[in-house]
Amino acid sequence: MKRSLLPAALLLPLALLASACTTASVADSASNSDGKGSLVLNVGDQKGGSEAVLRAAGELDDLGYRIKWSTFTSGPPLLEAVNAKAVDIGSVGNTPPVFAAGANSKITVVAATHGDSAGETILVPSDSPLRKPEDLKGRTVAVAQGSSAHFQLIASLKRAGLSLADVKVTLLQPADALAAFTSGKVDAWAVWDPYTSQVLQSGKGRVLTDGRGVVNGLGFQVASPSALADKEKAAAIGDLIERLRRAQDWVHKHPEAWAKVWAKETGLPYEVALAAVKRSNGTRIPVALDQAAIDSEQKIADTFAELGLIPRRFAFADYVDDRFDKNLPPSTTPARLYGKGNS
């Protein structure tokens, strides 16, 4: 049975939300945030990302430096800019640093957050006969190559006693995967929020399995080593990280207010934005770049190296600088969930 597509109007804004974990090109836009002093911090961002949340939380007030924002469609090109010293720092998911380090890029992970992995899912159509991950054997699964969803798919299959060889993997970027999924051209889709929330809110699909207990739920701030070597820029980077941590606290406490801003910034329907905030975006908590975080990322790096998806093996610890950790909780600290019994 051919399944109807989601409204085309929803595809364009979500195409701009290609995760920090996927490959895409640089968006040609930049803006300056008001600040005092002559120091300019070049910050890489994604639509509806750091600038939007800092502004919404009131954390762009009283800066002792100016911020030049450069907008990217995803994490990999942002990290290419970090490597080229065009960007001093930017936010990405758990996988782009692995691919950048694997390519010998000059990057340094300087801060981390831990969020709920419920938004990292393998979706199937609502009327699909598939009921458990084991049922994916022989089926066609869409996923973005080198994304956090790619690792989640591999790990979920392994837990079900399967491997990538047991499924037919179709490598598609999110907008194309969404169209393929809703038209019945693939049996399942490994993806992340807000796509997960979009599909669930539309009633077009359901969750076969999610990332809880499978993926690490980490996100990172990644800086240029040359910027960290500059005393003034390093101080500004430390200040920005603190502001982002406070802004994340604000997001958790004000999910509806942030969802309105996020929807306006990205073109997402408010209901989808709010669902994604409560499922994943608003659950993040600043955590330490500790050994557990390093070991978890090393597992991702080793997995992709074994599959030949990155050109070399490396020690993830060599790309970590924990000087800004202060007294943060461990990276394994549970995410801040919404609902009864959670704060």
Coordinates of C-alpha atoms in Angstrom, one line a residue:
M1 CA 0.0 0.0 0.0
K2 CA 1.4 3.4 -1.0
R3 CA 1.5 5.8 2.0
S4 CA 0.8 9.5 1.6
L5 CA 3.6 12.0 2.0
L6 CA 3.7 14.4 4.9
P7 CA 2.9 17.9 3.9
A8 CA 5.7 19.3 1.7
A9 CA 5.7 22.5 3.8
L10 CA 7.2 20.4 6.7
L11 CA 10.0 19.1 4.6
L12 CA 11.8 22.3 3.8
P13 CA 12.3 23.6 7.4
L14 CA 13.3 20.1 8.6
A15 CA 15.8 19.9 5.7
L16 CA 17.5 22.9 7.4
L17 CA 17.7 20.9 10.6
A18 CA 20.0 18.2 9.3
S19 CA 21.5 17.0 12.5
A20 CA 24.9 17.9 13.8
C21 CA 25.6 14.3 13.1
T22 CA 25.2 14.3 9.3
T23 CA 27.0 15.5 6.2
A24 CA 25.9 18.7 4.4
S25 CA 27.2 22.0 3.0
V26 CA 27.8 25.2 4.8
A27 CA 24.9 27.6 4.9
D28 CA 26.0 31.0 3.6
S29 CA 25.1 33.2 6.5
A30 CA 26.7 35.0 9.3
S31 CA 25.7 37.6 11.9
N32 CA 27.2 39.5 14.8
S33 CA 26.0 39.5 18.4
D34 CA 26.4 42.7 20.4
G35 CA 29.3 42.7 22.7
K36 CA 31.9 44.9 24.2
G37 CA 35.6 44.9 23.5
S38 CA 37.6 44.3 20.4
L39 CA 37.9 40.5 20.7
V40 CA 35.7 38.6 18.2
L41 CA 34.8 35.0 18.8
N42 CA 33.9 33.1 15.7
V43 CA 31.1 30.6 16.6
G44 CA 29.7 27.9 14.4
D45 CA 26.0 27.3 14.7
Q46 CA 23.1 25.5 13.2
K47 CA 19.6 26.9 12.5
G48 CA 17.7 27.1 15.8
G49 CA 20.9 26.3 17.7
S50 CA 23.2 28.1 20.1
E51 CA 22.5 31.7 19.0
A52 CA 18.7 31.2 19.3
V53 CA 18.8 29.5 22.7
L54 CA 21.3 32.0 24.1
R55 CA 19.2 34.9 23.0
A56 CA 16.0 33.3 24.3
A57 CA 17.6 32.7 27.7
G58 CA 19.0 36.2 27.9
E59 CA 22.5 35.0 27.8
L60 CA 23.8 37.3 25.1
D61 CA 23.6 40.3 27.4
D62 CA 26.8 41.9 28.9
L63 CA 29.3 40.1 26.7
G64 CA 32.9 41.2 27.1
Y65 CA 33.6 40.2 23.5
R66 CA 31.7 40.1 20.2
I67 CA 30.4 37.0 18.5
K68 CA 30.4 36.4 14.8
W69 CA 28.0 33.6 14.1
S70 CA 28.4 31.4 11.0
T71 CA 25.5 29.1 10.2
F72 CA 26.1 25.5 9.0
T73 CA 23.6 22.9 8.0
S74 CA 25.3 20.2 10.1
G75 CA 28.2 19.2 12.3
P76 CA 30.8 17.8 9.7
P77 CA 31.1 21.1 7.7
L78 CA 31.2 23.0 11.0
L79 CA 34.1 21.0 12.1
E80 CA 35.8 21.5 8.8
A81 CA 35.6 25.2 9.5
V82 CA 37.1 24.6 13.0
N83 CA 39.9 22.6 11.4
A84 CA 40.5 25.5 9.0
K85 CA 40.6 28.0 11.9
A86 CA 37.5 29.8 10.4
V87 CA 35.5 28.9 13.4
D88 CA 36.7 29.0 17.0
I89 CA 34.0 26.8 18.6
G90 CA 30.8 25.1 17.7
S91 CA 28.2 22.6 18.9
V92 CA 27.9 19.1 17.4
G93 CA 26.5 15.7 18.2
N94 CA 28.4 12.6 19.3
T95 CA 29.6 11.4 15.9
P96 CA 31.1 14.3 13.9
P97 CA 34.1 14.6 16.3
V98 CA 34.9 10.9 15.6
F99 CA 34.9 11.4 11.8
A100 CA 36.9 14.7 12.1
A101 CA 39.5 13.1 14.4
G102 CA 39.6 10.1 12.1
A103 CA 40.5 12.4 9.3
N104 CA 43.3 14.0 11.4
S105 CA 41.5 17.3 11.7
K106 CA 42.7 19.9 14.2
I107 CA 39.8 19.9 16.7
T108 CA 39.5 19.8 20.5
V109 CA 36.4 18.7 22.4
V110 CA 36.0 21.1 25.3
A111 CA 32.5 20.6 26.8
A112 CA 29.7 18.0 26.9
T113 CA 26.0 17.5 27.6
H114 CA 24.1 14.3 28.2
G115 CA 20.5 14.0 27.0
D116 CA 17.8 11.4 26.8
S117 CA 18.2 9.1 23.8
A118 CA 14.5 8.6 23.3
G119 CA 14.6 10.8 20.3
E120 CA 17.2 8.5 18.6
T121 CA 14.9 5.9 17.0
I122 CA 14.3 3.3 14.4
L123 CA 10.9 4.2 13.0
V124 CA 8.5 2.0 11.1
P125 CA 5.2 2.9 9.4
S126 CA 2.1 2.7 11.7
D127 CA 0.7 -0.3 9.8
S128 CA 4.1 -2.1 9.5
P129 CA 4.1 -5.8 10.5
L130 CA 7.6 -5.3 12.2
R131 CA 7.3 -5.4 16.0
K132 CA 10.9 -5.9 17.3
P133 CA 14.4 -5.1 16.0
E134 CA 14.9 -8.8 15.1
D135 CA 12.2 -8.3 12.5
L136 CA 14.4 -6.0 10.5
K137 CA 16.3 -8.9 9.0
G138 CA 16.1 -8.7 5.2
R139 CA 14.3 -5.3 5.4
T140 CA 15.3 -2.0 3.9
V141 CA 16.4 0.7 6.4
A142 CA 17.1 4.3 5.6
V143 CA 19.9 6.1 7.5
A144 CA 22.2 9.0 7.0
Q145 CA 25.8 7.8 6.6
G146 CA 28.1 8.7 9.4
S147 CA 25.4 10.0 11.6
S148 CA 24.6 9.2 15.2
A149 CA 21.6 7.3 13.8
H150 CA 24.1 5.2 11.7
F151 CA 25.8 4.1 14.9
Q152 CA 22.5 3.6 16.7
L153 CA 21.4 1.3 13.8
I154 CA 24.6 -0.8 14.1
A155 CA 24.3 -1.0 17.9
S156 CA 20.6 -1.9 17.8
L157 CA 21.1 -4.6 15.2
K158 CA 24.0 -6.0 17.2
R159 CA 21.8 -6.2 20.4
A160 CA 19.2 -8.1 18.3
G161 CA 21.8 -10.5 17.1
L162 CA 22.0 -9.0 13.6
S163 CA 24.6 -6.9 11.6
L164 CA 24.4 -4.4 8.8
A165 CA 24.8 -7.4 6.4
D166 CA 21.4 -8.7 7.6
V167 CA 19.5 -5.6 6.4
K168 CA 19.4 -3.6 3.2
V169 CA 20.8 -0.2 4.1
T170 CA 19.7 2.8 2.1
L171 CA 21.9 5.8 2.7
L172 CA 19.7 8.9 2.6
Q173 CA 19.9 12.3 4.1
P174 CA 16.9 13.2 6.3
A175 CA 14.6 15.1 3.8
D176 CA 15.0 12.2 1.2
A177 CA 14.6 9.6 3.9
L178 CA 11.5 11.2 5.2
A179 CA 9.9 11.1 1.7
A180 CA 11.0 7.5 1.2
F181 CA 9.7 6.5 4.6
T182 CA 6.3 8.1 4.2
S183 CA 5.8 6.8 0.6
G184 CA 6.6 3.2 1.7
K185 CA 9.9 2.9 -0.3
V186 CA 11.8 1.8 2.8
D187 CA 10.6 -0.5 5.7
A188 CA 12.3 1.5 8.5
W189 CA 14.2 4.7 9.2
A190 CA 17.0 5.2 11.7
V191 CA 16.8 8.9 12.7
W192 CA 16.9 11.5 15.5
D193 CA 14.7 14.3 16.8
P194 CA 13.0 16.5 15.6
Y195 CA 12.3 14.0 12.8
T196 CA 11.2 11.4 15.3
S197 CA 8.7 13.8 16.8
Q198 CA 7.6 14.9 13.3
V199 CA 6.7 11.4 12.2
L200 CA 5.1 10.5 15.6
Q201 CA 3.0 13.7 15.7
S202 CA 1.8 13.1 12.1
G203 CA 0.6 9.6 13.0
K204 CA 2.6 8.2 10.0
G205 CA 4.9 6.0 12.1
R206 CA 5.8 4.4 15.4
V207 CA 9.0 3.6 17.3
L208 CA 10.3 0.1 16.7
T209 CA 13.2 0.7 19.1
D210 CA 15.0 3.8 20.5
G211 CA 18.5 4.7 21.6
R212 CA 18.1 4.3 25.3
G213 CA 20.8 1.9 26.5
V214 CA 22.3 1.8 22.9
V215 CA 23.7 5.3 22.2
N216 CA 25.5 7.6 24.7
G217 CA 23.3 10.7 24.3
L218 CA 26.3 13.0 24.4
G219 CA 26.7 16.3 22.5
F220 CA 29.8 18.4 22.4
Q221 CA 31.3 21.8 22.1
V222 CA 34.4 21.5 19.8
A223 CA 37.0 24.2 19.6
S224 CA 40.0 25.1 17.5
P225 CA 43.3 24.3 19.1
S226 CA 44.7 27.6 17.9
A227 CA 41.8 29.5 19.6
L228 CA 42.5 27.6 22.8
A229 CA 46.1 28.6 22.6
D230 CA 45.1 32.3 22.5
K231 CA 44.7 33.4 26.2
E232 CA 41.9 36.0 25.4
K233 CA 40.0 33.6 23.1
A234 CA 40.3 30.8 25.5
A235 CA 38.7 33.0 28.2
A236 CA 35.9 33.9 25.9
I237 CA 35.4 30.3 25.0
G238 CA 35.1 29.4 28.7
D239 CA 32.6 32.2 29.2
L240 CA 30.5 31.1 26.2
I241 CA 30.4 27.5 27.5
E242 CA 29.1 28.7 30.9
R243 CA 26.4 30.8 29.1
L244 CA 25.4 27.8 27.1
R245 CA 25.1 25.7 30.2
R246 CA 22.9 28.3 31.9
A247 CA 20.8 28.5 28.7
Q248 CA 20.3 24.7 28.7
D249 CA 19.1 25.0 32.3
W250 CA 16.6 27.7 31.1
V251 CA 15.4 25.4 28.2
H252 CA 14.6 22.6 30.6
K253 CA 12.6 24.9 32.9
H254 CA 10.8 26.7 30.1
P255 CA 10.0 24.0 27.4
E256 CA 7.0 25.8 26.0
A257 CA 8.8 29.2 25.7
W258 CA 11.8 27.5 24.0
A259 CA 9.6 25.5 21.7
K260 CA 7.9 28.7 20.4
V261 CA 11.3 30.2 19.7
W262 CA 12.6 27.0 18.1
A263 CA 9.5 26.7 15.9
K264 CA 9.9 30.2 14.7
E265 CA 13.6 29.8 14.0
T266 CA 13.3 26.6 12.1
G267 CA 9.8 26.5 10.6
L268 CA 8.8 23.5 12.7
P269 CA 5.2 23.3 13.8
Y270 CA 5.0 24.3 17.5
E271 CA 3.5 20.9 18.5
V272 CA 6.5 19.1 16.8
A273 CA 9.0 21.4 18.4
L274 CA 7.5 21.0 21.9
A275 CA 7.4 17.2 21.5
A276 CA 11.1 17.2 20.5
V277 CA 12.0 19.5 23.4
K278 CA 10.3 17.2 25.9
R279 CA 11.6 14.0 24.3
S280 CA 15.2 15.0 23.8
N281 CA 16.2 18.7 23.3
G282 CA 15.2 19.9 26.7
T283 CA 16.6 16.9 28.6
R284 CA 20.2 17.7 28.2
I285 CA 22.4 18.3 31.2
P286 CA 26.0 19.7 31.2
V287 CA 28.4 17.0 32.2
A288 CA 32.1 16.4 32.6
L289 CA 34.4 15.2 29.9
D290 CA 35.4 12.3 32.0
Q291 CA 36.8 8.8 31.3
A292 CA 33.3 7.4 30.8
A293 CA 32.6 9.9 28.1
I294 CA 35.9 9.3 26.4
D295 CA 35.4 5.5 26.5
S296 CA 32.0 5.8 25.1
E297 CA 33.2 7.9 22.1
Q298 CA 36.1 5.5 21.7
K299 CA 33.6 2.7 21.2
I300 CA 32.0 4.7 18.4
A301 CA 35.3 5.4 16.8
D302 CA 36.4 1.8 17.0
T303 CA 33.1 0.6 15.5
F304 CA 33.3 2.9 12.5
A305 CA 37.0 2.1 12.0
E306 CA 36.2 -1.6 11.9
L307 CA 33.6 -0.9 9.3
G308 CA 36.1 1.1 7.2
L309 CA 33.9 4.2 7.5
I310 CA 36.8 6.3 9.0
P311 CA 40.4 5.9 7.6
R312 CA 42.2 5.2 10.8
R313 CA 42.1 4.2 14.4
F314 CA 42.9 6.8 17.0
A315 CA 42.7 7.6 20.7
F316 CA 39.7 9.9 21.3
A317 CA 41.3 11.1 24.5
D318 CA 43.9 12.9 22.4
Y319 CA 41.2 15.2 21.2
V320 CA 39.8 16.2 24.6
D321 CA 40.5 19.2 26.8
D322 CA 38.7 19.2 30.1
R323 CA 39.9 22.6 31.4
F324 CA 36.3 24.0 31.4
D325 CA 34.7 21.1 33.3
K326 CA 34.9 22.7 36.8
N327 CA 32.6 20.8 39.2
L328 CA 30.3 19.2 36.6
P329 CA 28.6 15.9 37.3
P330 CA 29.8 12.7 35.6
S331 CA 28.9 12.1 32.0
T332 CA 26.7 9.2 33.0
T333 CA 24.4 11.5 35.0
P334 CA 20.8 10.8 34.0
A335 CA 19.2 13.2 31.6
R336 CA 16.6 15.6 33.0
L337 CA 13.3 14.1 31.9
Y338 CA 9.8 15.6 31.9
G339 CA 6.8 14.1 33.5
K340 CA 5.8 12.7 36.9
G341 CA 8.7 12.2 39.2
N342 CA 11.1 14.2 37.1
S343 CA 12.4 17.7 37.5

